[in-house]
GROMACS .gro file of C-alpha atoms in nm:
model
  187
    1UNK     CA    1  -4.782   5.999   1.549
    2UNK     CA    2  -4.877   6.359   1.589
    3UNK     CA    3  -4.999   6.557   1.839
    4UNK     CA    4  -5.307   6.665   1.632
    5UNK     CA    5  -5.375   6.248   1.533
    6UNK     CA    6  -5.370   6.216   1.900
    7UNK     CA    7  -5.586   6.493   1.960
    8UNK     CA    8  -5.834   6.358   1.707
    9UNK     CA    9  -5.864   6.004   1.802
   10UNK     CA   10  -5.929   6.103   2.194
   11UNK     CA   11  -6.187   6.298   2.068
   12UNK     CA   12  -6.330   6.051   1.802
   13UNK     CA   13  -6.296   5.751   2.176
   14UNK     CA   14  -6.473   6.117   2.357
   15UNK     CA   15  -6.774   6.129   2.116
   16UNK     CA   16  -6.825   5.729   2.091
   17UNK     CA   17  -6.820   5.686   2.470
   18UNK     CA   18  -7.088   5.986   2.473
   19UNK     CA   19  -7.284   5.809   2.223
   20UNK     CA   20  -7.234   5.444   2.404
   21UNK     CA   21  -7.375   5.615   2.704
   22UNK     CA   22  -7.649   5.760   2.532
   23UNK     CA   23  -7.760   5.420   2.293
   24UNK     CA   24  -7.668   5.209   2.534
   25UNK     CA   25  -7.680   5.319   2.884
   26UNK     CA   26  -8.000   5.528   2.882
   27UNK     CA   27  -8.213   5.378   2.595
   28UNK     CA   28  -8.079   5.068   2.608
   29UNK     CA   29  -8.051   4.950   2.326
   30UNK     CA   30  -7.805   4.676   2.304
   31UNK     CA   31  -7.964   4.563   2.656
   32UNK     CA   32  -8.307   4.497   2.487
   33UNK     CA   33  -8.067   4.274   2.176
   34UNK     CA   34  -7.856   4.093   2.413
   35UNK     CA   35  -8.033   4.083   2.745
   36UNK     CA   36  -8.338   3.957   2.691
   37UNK     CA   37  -8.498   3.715   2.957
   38UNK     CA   38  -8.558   3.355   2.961
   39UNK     CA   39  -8.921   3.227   3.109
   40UNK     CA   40  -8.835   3.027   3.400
   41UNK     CA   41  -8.467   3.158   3.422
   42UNK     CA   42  -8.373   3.021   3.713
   43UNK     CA   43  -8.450   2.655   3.623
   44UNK     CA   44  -8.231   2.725   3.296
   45UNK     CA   45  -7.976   2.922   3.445
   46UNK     CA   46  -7.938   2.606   3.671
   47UNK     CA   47  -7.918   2.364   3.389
   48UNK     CA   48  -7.663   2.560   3.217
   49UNK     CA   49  -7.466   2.557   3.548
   50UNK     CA   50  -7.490   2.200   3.548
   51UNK     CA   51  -7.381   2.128   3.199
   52UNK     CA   52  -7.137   2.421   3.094
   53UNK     CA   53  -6.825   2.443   3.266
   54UNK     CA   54  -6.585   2.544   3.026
   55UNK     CA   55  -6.615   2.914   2.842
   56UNK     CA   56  -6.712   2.853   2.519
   57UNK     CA   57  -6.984   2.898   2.250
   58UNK     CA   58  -7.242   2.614   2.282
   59UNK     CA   59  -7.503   2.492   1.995
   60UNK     CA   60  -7.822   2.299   2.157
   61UNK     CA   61  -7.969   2.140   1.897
   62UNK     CA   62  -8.285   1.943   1.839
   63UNK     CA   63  -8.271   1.543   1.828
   64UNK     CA   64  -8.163   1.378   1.479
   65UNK     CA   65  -8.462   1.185   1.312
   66UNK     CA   66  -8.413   0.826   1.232
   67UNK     CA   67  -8.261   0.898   0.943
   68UNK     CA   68  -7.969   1.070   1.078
   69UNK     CA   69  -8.122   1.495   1.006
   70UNK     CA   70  -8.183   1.732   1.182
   71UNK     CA   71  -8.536   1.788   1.164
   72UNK     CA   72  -8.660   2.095   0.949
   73UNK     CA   73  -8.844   2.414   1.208
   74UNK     CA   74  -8.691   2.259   1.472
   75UNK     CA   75  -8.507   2.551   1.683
   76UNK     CA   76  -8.116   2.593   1.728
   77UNK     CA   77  -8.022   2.757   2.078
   78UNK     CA   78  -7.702   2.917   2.128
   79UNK     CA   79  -7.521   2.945   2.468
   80UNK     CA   80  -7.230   3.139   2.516
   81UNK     CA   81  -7.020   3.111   2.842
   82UNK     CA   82  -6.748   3.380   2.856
   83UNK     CA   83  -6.589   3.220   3.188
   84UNK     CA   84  -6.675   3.499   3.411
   85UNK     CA   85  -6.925   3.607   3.692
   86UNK     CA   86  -7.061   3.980   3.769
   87UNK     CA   87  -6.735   4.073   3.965
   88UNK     CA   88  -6.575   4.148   3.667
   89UNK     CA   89  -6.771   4.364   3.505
   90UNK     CA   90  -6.511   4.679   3.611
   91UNK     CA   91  -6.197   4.496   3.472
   92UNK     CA   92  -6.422   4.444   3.151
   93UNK     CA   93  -6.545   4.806   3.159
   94UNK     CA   94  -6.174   4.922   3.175
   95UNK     CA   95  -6.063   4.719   2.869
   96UNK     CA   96  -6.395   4.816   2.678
   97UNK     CA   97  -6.283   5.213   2.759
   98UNK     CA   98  -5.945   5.108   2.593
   99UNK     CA   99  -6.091   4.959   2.319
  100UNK     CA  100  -6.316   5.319   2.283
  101UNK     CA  101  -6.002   5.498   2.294
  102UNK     CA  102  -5.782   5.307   2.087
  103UNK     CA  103  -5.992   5.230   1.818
  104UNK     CA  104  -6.051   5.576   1.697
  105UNK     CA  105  -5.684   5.665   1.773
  106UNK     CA  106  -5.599   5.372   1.517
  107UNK     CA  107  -5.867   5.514   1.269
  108UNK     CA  108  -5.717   5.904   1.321
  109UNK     CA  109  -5.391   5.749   1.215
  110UNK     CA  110  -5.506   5.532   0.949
  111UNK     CA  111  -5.654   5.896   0.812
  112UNK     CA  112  -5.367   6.091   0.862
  113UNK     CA  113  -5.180   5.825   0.604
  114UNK     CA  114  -5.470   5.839   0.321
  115UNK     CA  115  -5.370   6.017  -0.002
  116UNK     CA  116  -5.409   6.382   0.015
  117UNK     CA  117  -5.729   6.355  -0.211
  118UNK     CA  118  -5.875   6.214   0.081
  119UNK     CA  119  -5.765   6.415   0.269
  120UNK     CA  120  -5.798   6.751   0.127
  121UNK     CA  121  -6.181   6.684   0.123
  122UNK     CA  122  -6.393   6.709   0.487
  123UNK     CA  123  -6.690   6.454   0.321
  124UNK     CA  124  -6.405   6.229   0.192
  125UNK     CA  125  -6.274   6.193   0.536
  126UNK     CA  126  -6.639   6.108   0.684
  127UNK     CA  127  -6.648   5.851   0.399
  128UNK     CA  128  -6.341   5.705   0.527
  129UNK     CA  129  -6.519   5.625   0.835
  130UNK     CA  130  -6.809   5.475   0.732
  131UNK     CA  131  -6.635   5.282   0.544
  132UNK     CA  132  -6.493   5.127   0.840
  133UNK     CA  133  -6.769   5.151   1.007
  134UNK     CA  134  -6.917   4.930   0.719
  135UNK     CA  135  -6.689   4.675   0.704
  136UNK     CA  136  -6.688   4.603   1.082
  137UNK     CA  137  -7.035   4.584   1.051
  138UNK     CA  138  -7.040   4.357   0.779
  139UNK     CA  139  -6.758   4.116   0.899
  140UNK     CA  140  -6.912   4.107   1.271
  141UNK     CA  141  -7.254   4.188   1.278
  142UNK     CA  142  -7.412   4.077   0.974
  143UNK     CA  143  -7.182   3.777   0.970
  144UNK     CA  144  -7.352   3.715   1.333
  145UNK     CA  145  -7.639   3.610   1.171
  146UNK     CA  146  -7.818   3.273   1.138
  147UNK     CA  147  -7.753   2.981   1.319
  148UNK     CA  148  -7.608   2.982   1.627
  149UNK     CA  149  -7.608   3.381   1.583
  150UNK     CA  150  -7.854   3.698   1.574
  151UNK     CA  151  -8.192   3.673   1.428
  152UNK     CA  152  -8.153   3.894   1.074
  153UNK     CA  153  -8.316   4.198   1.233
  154UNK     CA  154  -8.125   4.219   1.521
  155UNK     CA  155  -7.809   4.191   1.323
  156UNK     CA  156  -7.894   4.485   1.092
  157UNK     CA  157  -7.962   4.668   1.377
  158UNK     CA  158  -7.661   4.596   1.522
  159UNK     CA  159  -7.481   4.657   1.193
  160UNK     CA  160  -7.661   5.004   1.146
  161UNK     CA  161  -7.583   5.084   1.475
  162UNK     CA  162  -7.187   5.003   1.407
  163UNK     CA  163  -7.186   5.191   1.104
  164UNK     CA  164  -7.373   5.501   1.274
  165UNK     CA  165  -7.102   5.462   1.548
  166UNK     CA  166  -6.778   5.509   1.314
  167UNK     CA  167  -6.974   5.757   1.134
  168UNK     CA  168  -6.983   6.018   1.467
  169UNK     CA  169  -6.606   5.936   1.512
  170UNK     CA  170  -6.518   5.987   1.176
  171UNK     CA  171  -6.728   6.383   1.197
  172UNK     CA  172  -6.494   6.495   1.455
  173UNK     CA  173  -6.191   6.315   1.347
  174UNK     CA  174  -6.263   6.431   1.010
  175UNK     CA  175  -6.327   6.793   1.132
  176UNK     CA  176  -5.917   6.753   1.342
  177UNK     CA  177  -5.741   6.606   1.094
  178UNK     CA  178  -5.589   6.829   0.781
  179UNK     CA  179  -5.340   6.846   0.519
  180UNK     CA  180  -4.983   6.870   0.585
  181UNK     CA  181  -4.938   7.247   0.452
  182UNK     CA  182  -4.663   7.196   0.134
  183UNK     CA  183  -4.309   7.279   0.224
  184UNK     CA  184  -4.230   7.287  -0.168
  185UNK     CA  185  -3.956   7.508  -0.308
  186UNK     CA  186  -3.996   7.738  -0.567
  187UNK     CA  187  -3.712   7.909  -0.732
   0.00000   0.00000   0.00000
């Protein structure tokens, strides 16, 4: 891998981090999607304590009807118990910096092996990142949805947000990232 891939995927991890801060940190926006608070949390965050030990994704759902359904309006809860406390937030924020890093690294390289009709062209490059941007977004996010998942807004906004994400990284990557000049003979 080549100094100038390198170059372009710390750059492309550079401008997502900026933008995480930004979305994130001071509008909060995936705070106000995944953060939200429970009425009475305390007496809930106590149940769950009681009854979820083991990490895992839990479904709560409403009592079967006589007939052995579940009964139609009826809400679905999800739970989901990662297996960790608040002191681990800085181990986590360490791995989610390598994950910012790497990520776009594995994207620069991924471009730097495209055909060079991809990349001979600065919008074709872009493309290239939305287009992983898109199907992230479609195979997390939008598959998120439903049942034990996102409501449908929250997981287009979550998807839009994905897409907008690999979108920045792919402007600068795009903008580092060139053709090989031709070392063709001619005789």
């Amino acid at each position: 891998m080549s100094m100038k891939v390198i170059g372009a995927g710390v750059l492309g991890g550079i401008v997502l981090m900026v933008w995480t801060l930004l979305v994130d940190g001071i509008l909060g926006f995936h705070a106000s999607i995944d953060m939200r608070q429970v009425a009475e949390e305390r007496v809930v965050y106590e149940t769950l304590k009681q009854h979820i030990v083991d990490p895992g994704k839990y479904a709560v759902n409403p009592a079967v009807t006589p007939e052995g359904r579940y009964p139609a309006g009826e809400p679905v809860f999800s739970v989901l118990y990662g297996g960790v406390g608040h002191e681990s937030a800085g181990g986590l924020m360490l791995i989610g910096l390598v994950v910012f890093f790497l990520a776009p690294l594995i994207g620069a390289w991924m471009l730097s092996q495209a055909s060079g009709g991809v990349i001979s062209s600065y919008s074709r490059k872009v493309l290239f990142f939305v287009a992983i941007g898109l199907l992230f977004a479609l195979f997390s996010d939008v598959a998120d949805f439903g049942i034990g998942g996102y409501p449908a807004g929250d997981a287009i906004l979550l998807a839009v947000r994905r897409i907008v994400d690999w979108t920045l990284v792919g402007l600068v990557v795009a903008w580092r990232i060139r053709p090989e000049p031709s070392h063709a003979v001619i005789t």
